[in-house]
mmCIF file of C-alpha atoms and ligand atoms in Angstrom:
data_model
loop_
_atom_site.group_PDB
_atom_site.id
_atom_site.type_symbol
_atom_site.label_atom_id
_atom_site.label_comp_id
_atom_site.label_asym_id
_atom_site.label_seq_id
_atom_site.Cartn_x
_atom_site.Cartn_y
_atom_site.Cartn_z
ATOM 1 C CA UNK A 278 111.173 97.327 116.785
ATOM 2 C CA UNK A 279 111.873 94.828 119.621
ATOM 3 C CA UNK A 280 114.435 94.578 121.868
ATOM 4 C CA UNK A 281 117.366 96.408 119.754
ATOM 5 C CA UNK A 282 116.108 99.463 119.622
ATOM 6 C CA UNK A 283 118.800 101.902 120.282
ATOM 7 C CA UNK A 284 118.853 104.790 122.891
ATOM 8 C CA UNK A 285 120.860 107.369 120.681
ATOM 9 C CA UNK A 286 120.973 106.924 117.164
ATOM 10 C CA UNK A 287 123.640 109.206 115.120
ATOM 11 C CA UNK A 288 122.681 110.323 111.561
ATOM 12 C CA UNK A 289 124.989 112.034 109.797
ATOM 13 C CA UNK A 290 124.330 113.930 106.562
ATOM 14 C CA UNK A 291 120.082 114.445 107.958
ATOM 15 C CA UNK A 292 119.461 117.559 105.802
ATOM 16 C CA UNK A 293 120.423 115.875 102.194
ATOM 17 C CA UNK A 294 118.036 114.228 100.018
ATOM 18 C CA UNK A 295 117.531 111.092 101.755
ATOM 19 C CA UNK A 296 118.109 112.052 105.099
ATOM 20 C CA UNK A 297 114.980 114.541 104.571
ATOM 21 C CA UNK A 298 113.053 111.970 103.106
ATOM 22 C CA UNK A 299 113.608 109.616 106.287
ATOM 23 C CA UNK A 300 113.692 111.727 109.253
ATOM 24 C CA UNK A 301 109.853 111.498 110.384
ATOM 25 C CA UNK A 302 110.524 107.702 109.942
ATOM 26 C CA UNK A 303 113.055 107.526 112.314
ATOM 27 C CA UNK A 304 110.960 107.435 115.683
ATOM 28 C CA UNK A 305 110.741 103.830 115.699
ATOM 29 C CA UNK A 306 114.242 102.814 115.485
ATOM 30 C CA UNK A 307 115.392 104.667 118.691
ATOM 31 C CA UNK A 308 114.385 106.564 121.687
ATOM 32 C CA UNK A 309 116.567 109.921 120.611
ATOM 33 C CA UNK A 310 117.279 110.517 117.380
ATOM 34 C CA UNK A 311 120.503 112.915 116.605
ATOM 35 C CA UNK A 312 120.739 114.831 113.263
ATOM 36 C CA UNK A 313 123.791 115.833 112.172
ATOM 37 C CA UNK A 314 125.056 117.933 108.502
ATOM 38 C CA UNK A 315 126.621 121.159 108.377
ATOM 39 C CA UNK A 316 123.786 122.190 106.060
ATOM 40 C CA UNK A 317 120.390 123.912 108.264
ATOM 41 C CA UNK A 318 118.030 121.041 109.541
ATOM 42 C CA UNK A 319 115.654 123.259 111.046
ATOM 43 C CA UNK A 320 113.632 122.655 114.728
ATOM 44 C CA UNK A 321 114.023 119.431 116.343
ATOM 45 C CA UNK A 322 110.618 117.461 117.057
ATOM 46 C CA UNK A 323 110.910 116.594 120.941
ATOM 47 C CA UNK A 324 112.665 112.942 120.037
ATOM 48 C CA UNK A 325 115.318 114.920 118.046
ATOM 49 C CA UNK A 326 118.823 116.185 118.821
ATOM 50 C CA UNK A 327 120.426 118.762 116.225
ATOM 51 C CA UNK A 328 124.287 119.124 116.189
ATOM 52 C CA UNK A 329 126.107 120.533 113.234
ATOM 53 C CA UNK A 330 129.270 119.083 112.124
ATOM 54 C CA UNK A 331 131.813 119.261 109.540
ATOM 55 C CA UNK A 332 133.130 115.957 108.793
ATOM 56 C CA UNK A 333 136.429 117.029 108.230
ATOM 57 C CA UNK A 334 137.231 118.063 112.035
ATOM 58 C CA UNK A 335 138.013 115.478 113.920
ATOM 59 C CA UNK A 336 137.294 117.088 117.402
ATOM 60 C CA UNK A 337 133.642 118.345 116.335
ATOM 61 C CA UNK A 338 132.888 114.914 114.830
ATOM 62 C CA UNK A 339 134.387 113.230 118.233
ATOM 63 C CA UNK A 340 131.630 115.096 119.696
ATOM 64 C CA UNK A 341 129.071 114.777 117.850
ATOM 65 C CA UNK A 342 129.367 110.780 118.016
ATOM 66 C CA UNK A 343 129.926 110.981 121.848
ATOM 67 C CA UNK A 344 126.828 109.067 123.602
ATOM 68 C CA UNK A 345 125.502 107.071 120.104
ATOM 69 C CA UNK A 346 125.096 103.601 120.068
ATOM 70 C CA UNK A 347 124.317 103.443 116.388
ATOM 71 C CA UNK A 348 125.125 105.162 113.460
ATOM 72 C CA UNK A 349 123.577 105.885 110.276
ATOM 73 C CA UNK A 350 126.578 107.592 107.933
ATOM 74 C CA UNK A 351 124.451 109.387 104.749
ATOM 75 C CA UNK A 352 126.662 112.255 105.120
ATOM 76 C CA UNK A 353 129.163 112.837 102.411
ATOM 77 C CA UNK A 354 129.760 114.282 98.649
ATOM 78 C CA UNK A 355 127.199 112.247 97.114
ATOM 79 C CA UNK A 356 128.256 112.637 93.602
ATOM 80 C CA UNK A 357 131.418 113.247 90.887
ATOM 81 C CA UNK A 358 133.443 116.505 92.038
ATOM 82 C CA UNK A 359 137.110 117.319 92.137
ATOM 83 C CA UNK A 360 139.329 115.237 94.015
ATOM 84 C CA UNK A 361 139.485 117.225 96.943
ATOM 85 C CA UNK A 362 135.946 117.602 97.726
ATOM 86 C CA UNK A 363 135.592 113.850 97.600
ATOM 87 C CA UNK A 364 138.626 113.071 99.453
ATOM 88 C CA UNK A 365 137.478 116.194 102.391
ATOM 89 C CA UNK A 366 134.083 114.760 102.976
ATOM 90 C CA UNK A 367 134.540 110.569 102.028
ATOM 91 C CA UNK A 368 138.142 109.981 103.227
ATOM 92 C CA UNK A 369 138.615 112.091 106.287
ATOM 93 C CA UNK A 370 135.217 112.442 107.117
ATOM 94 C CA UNK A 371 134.990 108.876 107.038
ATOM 95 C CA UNK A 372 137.965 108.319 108.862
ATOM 96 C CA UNK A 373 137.330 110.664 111.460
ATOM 97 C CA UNK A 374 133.777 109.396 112.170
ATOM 98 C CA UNK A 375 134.719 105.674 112.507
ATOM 99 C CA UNK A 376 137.624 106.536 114.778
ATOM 100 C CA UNK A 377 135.063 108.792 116.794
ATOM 101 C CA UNK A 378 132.888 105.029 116.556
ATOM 102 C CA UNK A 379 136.174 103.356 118.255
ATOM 103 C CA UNK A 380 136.395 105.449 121.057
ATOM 104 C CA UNK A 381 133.299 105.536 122.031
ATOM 105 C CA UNK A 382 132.159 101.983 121.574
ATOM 106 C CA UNK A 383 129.764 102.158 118.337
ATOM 107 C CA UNK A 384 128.952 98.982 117.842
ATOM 108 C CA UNK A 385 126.476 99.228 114.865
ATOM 109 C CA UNK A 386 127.037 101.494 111.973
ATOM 110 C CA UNK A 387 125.103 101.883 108.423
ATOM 111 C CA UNK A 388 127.517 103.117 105.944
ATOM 112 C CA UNK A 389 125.932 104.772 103.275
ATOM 113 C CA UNK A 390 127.905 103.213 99.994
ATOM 114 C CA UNK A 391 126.993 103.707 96.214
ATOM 115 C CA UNK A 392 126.515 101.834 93.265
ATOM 116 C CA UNK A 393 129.170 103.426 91.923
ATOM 117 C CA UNK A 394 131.581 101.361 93.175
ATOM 118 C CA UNK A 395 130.218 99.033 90.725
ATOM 119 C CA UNK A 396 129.751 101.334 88.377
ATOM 120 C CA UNK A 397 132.104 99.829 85.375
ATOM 121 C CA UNK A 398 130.098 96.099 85.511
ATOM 122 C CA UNK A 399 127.818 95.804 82.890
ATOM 123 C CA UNK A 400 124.366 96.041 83.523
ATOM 124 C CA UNK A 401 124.269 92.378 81.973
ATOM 125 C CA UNK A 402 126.289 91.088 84.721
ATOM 126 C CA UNK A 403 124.339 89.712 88.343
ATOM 127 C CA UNK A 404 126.836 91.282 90.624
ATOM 128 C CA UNK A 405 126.841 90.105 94.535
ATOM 129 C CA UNK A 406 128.415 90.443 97.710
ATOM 130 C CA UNK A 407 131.804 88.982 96.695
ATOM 131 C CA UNK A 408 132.158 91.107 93.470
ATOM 132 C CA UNK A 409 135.084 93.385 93.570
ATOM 133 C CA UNK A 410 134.820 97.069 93.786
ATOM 134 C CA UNK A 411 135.083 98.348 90.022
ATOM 135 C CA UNK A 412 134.568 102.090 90.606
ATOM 136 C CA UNK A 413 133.046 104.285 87.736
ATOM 137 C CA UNK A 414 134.952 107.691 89.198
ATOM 138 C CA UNK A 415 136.999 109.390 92.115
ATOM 139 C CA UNK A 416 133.348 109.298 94.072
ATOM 140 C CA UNK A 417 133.326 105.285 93.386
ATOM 141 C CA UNK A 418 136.932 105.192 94.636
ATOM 142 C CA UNK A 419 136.106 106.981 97.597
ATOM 143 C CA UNK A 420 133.227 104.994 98.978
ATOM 144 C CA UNK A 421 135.394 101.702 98.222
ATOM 145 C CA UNK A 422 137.918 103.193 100.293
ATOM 146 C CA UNK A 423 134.682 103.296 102.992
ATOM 147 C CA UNK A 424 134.130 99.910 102.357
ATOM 148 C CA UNK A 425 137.515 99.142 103.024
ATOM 149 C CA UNK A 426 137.510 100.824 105.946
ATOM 150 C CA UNK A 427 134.293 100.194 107.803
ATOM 151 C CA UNK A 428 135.940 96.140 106.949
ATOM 152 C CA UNK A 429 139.168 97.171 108.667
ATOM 153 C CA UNK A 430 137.442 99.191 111.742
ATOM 154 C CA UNK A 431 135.295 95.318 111.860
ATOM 155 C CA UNK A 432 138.252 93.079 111.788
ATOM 156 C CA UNK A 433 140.297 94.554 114.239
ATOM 157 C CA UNK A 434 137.393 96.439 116.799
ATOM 158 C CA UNK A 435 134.657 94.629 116.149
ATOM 159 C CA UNK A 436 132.254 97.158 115.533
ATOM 160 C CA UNK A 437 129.802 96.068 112.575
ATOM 161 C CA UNK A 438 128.740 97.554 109.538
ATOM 162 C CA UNK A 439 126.179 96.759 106.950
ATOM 163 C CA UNK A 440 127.873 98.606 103.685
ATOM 164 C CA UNK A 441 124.867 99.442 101.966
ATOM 165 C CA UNK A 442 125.619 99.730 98.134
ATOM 166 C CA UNK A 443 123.016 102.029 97.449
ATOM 167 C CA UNK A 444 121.676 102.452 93.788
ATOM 168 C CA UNK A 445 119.197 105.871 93.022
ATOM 169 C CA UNK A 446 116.850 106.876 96.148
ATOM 170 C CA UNK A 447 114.692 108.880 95.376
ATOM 171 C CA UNK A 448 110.766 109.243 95.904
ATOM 172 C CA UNK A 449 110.547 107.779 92.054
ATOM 173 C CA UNK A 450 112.799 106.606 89.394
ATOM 174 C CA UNK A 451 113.851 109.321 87.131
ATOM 175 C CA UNK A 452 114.980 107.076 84.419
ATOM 176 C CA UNK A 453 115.027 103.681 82.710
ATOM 177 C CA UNK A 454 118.235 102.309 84.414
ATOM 178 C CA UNK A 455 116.468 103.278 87.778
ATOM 179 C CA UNK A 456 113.965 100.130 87.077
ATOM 180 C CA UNK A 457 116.921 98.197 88.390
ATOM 181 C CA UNK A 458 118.357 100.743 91.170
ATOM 182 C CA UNK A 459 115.429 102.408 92.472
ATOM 183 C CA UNK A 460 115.446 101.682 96.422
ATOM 184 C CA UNK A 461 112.800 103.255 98.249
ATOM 185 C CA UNK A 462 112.857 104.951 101.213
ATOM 186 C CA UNK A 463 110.262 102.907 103.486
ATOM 187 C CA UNK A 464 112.520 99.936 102.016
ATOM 188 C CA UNK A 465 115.317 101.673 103.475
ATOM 189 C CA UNK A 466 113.771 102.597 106.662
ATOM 190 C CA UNK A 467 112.952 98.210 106.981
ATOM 191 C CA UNK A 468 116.507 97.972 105.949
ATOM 192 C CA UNK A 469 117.430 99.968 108.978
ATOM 193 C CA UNK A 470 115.521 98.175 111.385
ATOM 194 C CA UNK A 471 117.008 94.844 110.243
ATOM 195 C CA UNK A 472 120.567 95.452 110.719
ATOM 196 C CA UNK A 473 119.893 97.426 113.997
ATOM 197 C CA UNK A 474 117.678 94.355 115.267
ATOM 198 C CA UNK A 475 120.098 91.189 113.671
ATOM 199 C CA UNK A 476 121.390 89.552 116.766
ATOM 200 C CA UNK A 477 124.212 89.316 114.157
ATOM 201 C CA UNK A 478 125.315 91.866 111.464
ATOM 202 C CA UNK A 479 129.062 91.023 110.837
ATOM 203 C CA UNK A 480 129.743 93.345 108.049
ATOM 204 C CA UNK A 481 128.341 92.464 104.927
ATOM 205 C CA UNK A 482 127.970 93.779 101.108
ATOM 206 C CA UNK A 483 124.160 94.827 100.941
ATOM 207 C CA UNK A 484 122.768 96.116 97.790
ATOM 208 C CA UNK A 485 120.087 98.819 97.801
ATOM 209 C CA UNK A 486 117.209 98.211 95.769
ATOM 210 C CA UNK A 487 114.002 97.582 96.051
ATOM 211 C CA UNK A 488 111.945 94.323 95.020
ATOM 212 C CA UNK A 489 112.183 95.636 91.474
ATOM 213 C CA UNK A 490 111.205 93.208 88.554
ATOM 214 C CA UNK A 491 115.063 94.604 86.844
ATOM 215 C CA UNK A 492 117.509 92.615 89.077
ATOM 216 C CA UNK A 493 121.475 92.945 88.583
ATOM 217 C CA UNK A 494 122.691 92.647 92.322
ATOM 218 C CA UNK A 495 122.191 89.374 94.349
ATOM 219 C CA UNK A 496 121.355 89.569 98.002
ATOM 220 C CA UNK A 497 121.189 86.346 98.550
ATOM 221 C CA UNK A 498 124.630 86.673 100.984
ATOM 222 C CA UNK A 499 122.239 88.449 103.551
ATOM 223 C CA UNK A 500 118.683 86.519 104.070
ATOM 224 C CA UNK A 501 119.930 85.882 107.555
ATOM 225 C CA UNK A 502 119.061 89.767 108.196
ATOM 226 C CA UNK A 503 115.337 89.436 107.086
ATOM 227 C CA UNK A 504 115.342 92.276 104.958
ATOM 228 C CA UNK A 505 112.269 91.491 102.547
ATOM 229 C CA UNK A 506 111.737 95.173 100.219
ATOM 230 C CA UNK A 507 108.114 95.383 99.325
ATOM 231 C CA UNK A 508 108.419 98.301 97.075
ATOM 232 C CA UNK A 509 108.811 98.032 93.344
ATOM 233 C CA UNK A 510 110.114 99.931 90.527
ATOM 234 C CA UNK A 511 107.371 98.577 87.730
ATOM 235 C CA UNK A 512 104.769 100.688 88.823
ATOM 236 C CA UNK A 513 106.545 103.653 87.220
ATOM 237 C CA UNK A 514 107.535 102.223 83.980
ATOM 238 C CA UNK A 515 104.643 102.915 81.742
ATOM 239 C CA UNK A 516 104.962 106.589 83.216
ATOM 240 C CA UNK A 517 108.562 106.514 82.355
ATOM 241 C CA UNK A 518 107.958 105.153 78.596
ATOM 242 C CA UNK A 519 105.492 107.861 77.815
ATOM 243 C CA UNK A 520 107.262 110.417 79.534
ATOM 244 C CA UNK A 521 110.672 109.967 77.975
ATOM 245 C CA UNK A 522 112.345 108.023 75.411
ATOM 246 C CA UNK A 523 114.115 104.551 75.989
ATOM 247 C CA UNK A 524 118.419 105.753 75.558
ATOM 248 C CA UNK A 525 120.325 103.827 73.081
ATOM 249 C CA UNK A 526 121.494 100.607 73.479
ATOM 250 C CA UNK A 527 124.987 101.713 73.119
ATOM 251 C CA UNK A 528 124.776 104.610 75.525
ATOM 252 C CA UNK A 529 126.411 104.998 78.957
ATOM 253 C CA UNK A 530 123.437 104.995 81.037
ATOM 254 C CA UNK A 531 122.321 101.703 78.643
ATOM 255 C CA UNK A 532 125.522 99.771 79.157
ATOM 256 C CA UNK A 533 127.016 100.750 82.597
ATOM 257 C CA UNK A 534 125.327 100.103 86.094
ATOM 258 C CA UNK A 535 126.738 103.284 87.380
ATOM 259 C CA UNK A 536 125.267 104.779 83.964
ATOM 260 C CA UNK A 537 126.406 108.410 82.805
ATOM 261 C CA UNK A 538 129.113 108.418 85.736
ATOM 262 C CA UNK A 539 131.286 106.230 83.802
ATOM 263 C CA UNK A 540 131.200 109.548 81.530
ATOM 264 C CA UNK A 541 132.706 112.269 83.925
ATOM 265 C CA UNK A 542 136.228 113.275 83.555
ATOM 266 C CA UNK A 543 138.492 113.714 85.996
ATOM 267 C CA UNK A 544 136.789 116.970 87.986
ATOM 268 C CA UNK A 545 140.153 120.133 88.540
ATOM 269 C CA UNK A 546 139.022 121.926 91.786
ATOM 270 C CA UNK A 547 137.785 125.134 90.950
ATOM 271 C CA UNK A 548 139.776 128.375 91.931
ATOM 272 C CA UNK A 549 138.063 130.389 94.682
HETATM 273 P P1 LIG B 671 122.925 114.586 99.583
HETATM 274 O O1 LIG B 671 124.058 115.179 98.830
HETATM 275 O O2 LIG B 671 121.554 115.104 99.317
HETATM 276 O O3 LIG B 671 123.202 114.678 101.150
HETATM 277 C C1 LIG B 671 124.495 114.544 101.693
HETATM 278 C C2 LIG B 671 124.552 115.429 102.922
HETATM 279 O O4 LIG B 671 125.876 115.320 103.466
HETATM 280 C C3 LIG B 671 124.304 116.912 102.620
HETATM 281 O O5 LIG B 671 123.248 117.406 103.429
HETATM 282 C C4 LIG B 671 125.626 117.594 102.941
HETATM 283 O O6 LIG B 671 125.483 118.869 103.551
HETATM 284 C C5 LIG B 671 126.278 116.596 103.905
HETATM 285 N N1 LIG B 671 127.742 116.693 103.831
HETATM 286 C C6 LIG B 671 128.532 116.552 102.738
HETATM 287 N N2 LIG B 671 129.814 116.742 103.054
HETATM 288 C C7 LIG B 671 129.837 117.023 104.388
HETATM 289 C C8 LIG B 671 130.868 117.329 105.301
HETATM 290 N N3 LIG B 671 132.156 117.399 104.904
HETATM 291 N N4 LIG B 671 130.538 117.574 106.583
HETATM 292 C C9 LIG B 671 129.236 117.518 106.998
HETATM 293 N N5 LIG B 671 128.216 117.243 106.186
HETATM 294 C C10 LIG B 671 128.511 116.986 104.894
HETATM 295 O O7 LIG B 671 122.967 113.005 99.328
HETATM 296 P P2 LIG B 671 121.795 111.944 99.489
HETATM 297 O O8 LIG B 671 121.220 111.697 98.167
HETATM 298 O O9 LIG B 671 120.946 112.295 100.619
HETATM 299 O O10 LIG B 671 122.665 110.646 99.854
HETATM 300 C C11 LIG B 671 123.022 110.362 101.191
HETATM 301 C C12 LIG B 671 124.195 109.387 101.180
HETATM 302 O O11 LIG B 671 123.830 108.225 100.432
HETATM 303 C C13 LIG B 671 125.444 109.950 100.516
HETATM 304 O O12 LIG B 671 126.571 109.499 101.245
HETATM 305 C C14 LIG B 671 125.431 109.346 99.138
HETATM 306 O O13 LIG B 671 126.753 109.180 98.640
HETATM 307 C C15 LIG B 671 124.770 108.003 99.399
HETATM 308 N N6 LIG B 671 124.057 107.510 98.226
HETATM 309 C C16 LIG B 671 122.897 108.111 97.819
HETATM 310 C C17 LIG B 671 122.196 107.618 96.737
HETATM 311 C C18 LIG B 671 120.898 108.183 96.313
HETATM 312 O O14 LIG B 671 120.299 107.626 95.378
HETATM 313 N N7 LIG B 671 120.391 109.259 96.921
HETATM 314 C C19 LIG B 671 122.725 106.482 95.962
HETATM 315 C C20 LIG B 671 123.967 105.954 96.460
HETATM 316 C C21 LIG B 671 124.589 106.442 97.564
HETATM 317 C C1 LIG B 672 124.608 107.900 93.853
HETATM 318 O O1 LIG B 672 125.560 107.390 94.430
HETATM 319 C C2 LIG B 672 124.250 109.318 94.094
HETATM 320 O O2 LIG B 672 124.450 109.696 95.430
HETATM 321 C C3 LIG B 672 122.810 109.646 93.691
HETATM 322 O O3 LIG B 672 122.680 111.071 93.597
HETATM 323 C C4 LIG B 672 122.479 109.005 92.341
HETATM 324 O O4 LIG B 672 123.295 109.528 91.335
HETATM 325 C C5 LIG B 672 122.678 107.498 92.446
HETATM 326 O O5 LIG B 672 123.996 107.192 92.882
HETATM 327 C C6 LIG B 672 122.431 106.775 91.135
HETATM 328 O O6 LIG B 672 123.318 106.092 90.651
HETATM 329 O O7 LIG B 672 121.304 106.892 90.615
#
């Protein structure tokens, strides 16, 4: 890292998948790193901070944003569920941590978006930064409505934002669609240390994917940040034909980018 490297870095959402993946990687990028979830992240290494925090309470996620100068947002419901878990955790929560950003001068966040705001394009359509939001569910709508918002809180307060329109991360693709959305994390960790290093970020569209030979997202919009991925998807697909067998052409997760999403009903909230 060079000159950018931040003092206190935020991450919210540190004990899910990715953010366990990540956090020994994290050193570099800034001279305290501070954890956040409201799930257990265990000891902090002597760089570390650990503050729990629901996302829904504004004064506890006021606090745990005081002192950051950069913020990477993972934390969230991650996948299809009732309404009002994905309006809790991706509308308020994302509400309440960008207004937290405001007031205390953030000036760099990563916003941890989805594919599935895409999810209804085609898989035969080359989507890019200027493609409009077609979400495949109520978890789709709700990290356009973070796009939407991380755009507003840019426009008016200046604070930047790379949306990151993540597609599957995860230490290997699962399945065939993941040839094309397969980011990996050390690509994600170089992805980091662009935006936080850009002398400019602004607040683009960035899709998440590594340098995988399947392409149906166009970064083309954001060379000025550097980001090259050096990771590839190919070197799993022989595993993945022998291990399981191509889907139908005609099948959700064959058609769709957002694959088997565009399948979920409408979730009903569950009585407790
Ligand atoms: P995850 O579900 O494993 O982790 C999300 C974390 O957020 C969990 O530890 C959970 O406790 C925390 N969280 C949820 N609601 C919360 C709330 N109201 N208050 C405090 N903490 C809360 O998800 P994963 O896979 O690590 O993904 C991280 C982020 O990246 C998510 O926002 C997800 O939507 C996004 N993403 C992930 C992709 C992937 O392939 N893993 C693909 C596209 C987007
Ligand atoms: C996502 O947005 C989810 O968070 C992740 O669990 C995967 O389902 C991923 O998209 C995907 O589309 O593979």
């Amino acid at each position: 890292m060079g000159q950018k490297r931040l003092k206190k870095m935020l991450v919210t959402g540190a004990a899910g998948g990715i953010g366990r993946a990540i956090r020994t990687k994290l050193a570099p990028l800034a001279d305290i790193v501070r954890l956040s979830d409201r799930a257990g992240l265990g000891q902090a290494a002597p760089h570390e901070e650990i503050v729990y925090c629901e996302l829904t309470e504004k004064d506890s996620v006021d606090n745990m944003v005081a002192g950051c100068d950069g913020i990477v947002h993972l934390g969230g419901q991650s996948v299809e569920a009732d309404w009002e878990t994905v309006r809790d955790s991706n509308i308020e929560g994302m509400y309440n941590l960008y207004e937290a950003a405001r007031k205390h001068k953030v000036g760099r966040i990563f916003f941890a978006s989805s594919n599935h705001v895409i999810g209804y394009y085609p898989q035969s359509q080359l989507l890019d930064a200027q493609t409009p939001p077609r979400p495949d569910g109520l978890y789709g709508v709700s990290k356009a409505f973070g796009e939407a918002l991380a755009s507003l809180y840019h426009d008016k307060f200046g604070i930047e934002t790379a949306i990151v329109r993540i597609g599957s991360c995860f230490p290997e693709p699962v399945d065939h669609r993941m040839l094309a959305t397969w980011l990996a994390d050390d690509d994600l960790i170089s992805l980091l240390e662009c935006m936080f290093e850009a002398s400019r970020l602004g607040c683009p569209v960035i899709y998440g994917m590594s340098d995988n030979d399947v392409v149906w997202w166009d970064n083309s919009q954001v060379a000025y940040l550097g980001w090259k991925p050096k990771h590839s998807s190919a070197i799993f697909k022989e595993m993945l034909d022998a291990k399981i067998e191509r889907p139908h052409k005609d099948a959700a997760v064959s058609v769709y980018q957002g694959g088997v999403f565009t399948e979920h009903p409408i979730m009903e909230k569950k009585p407790n």
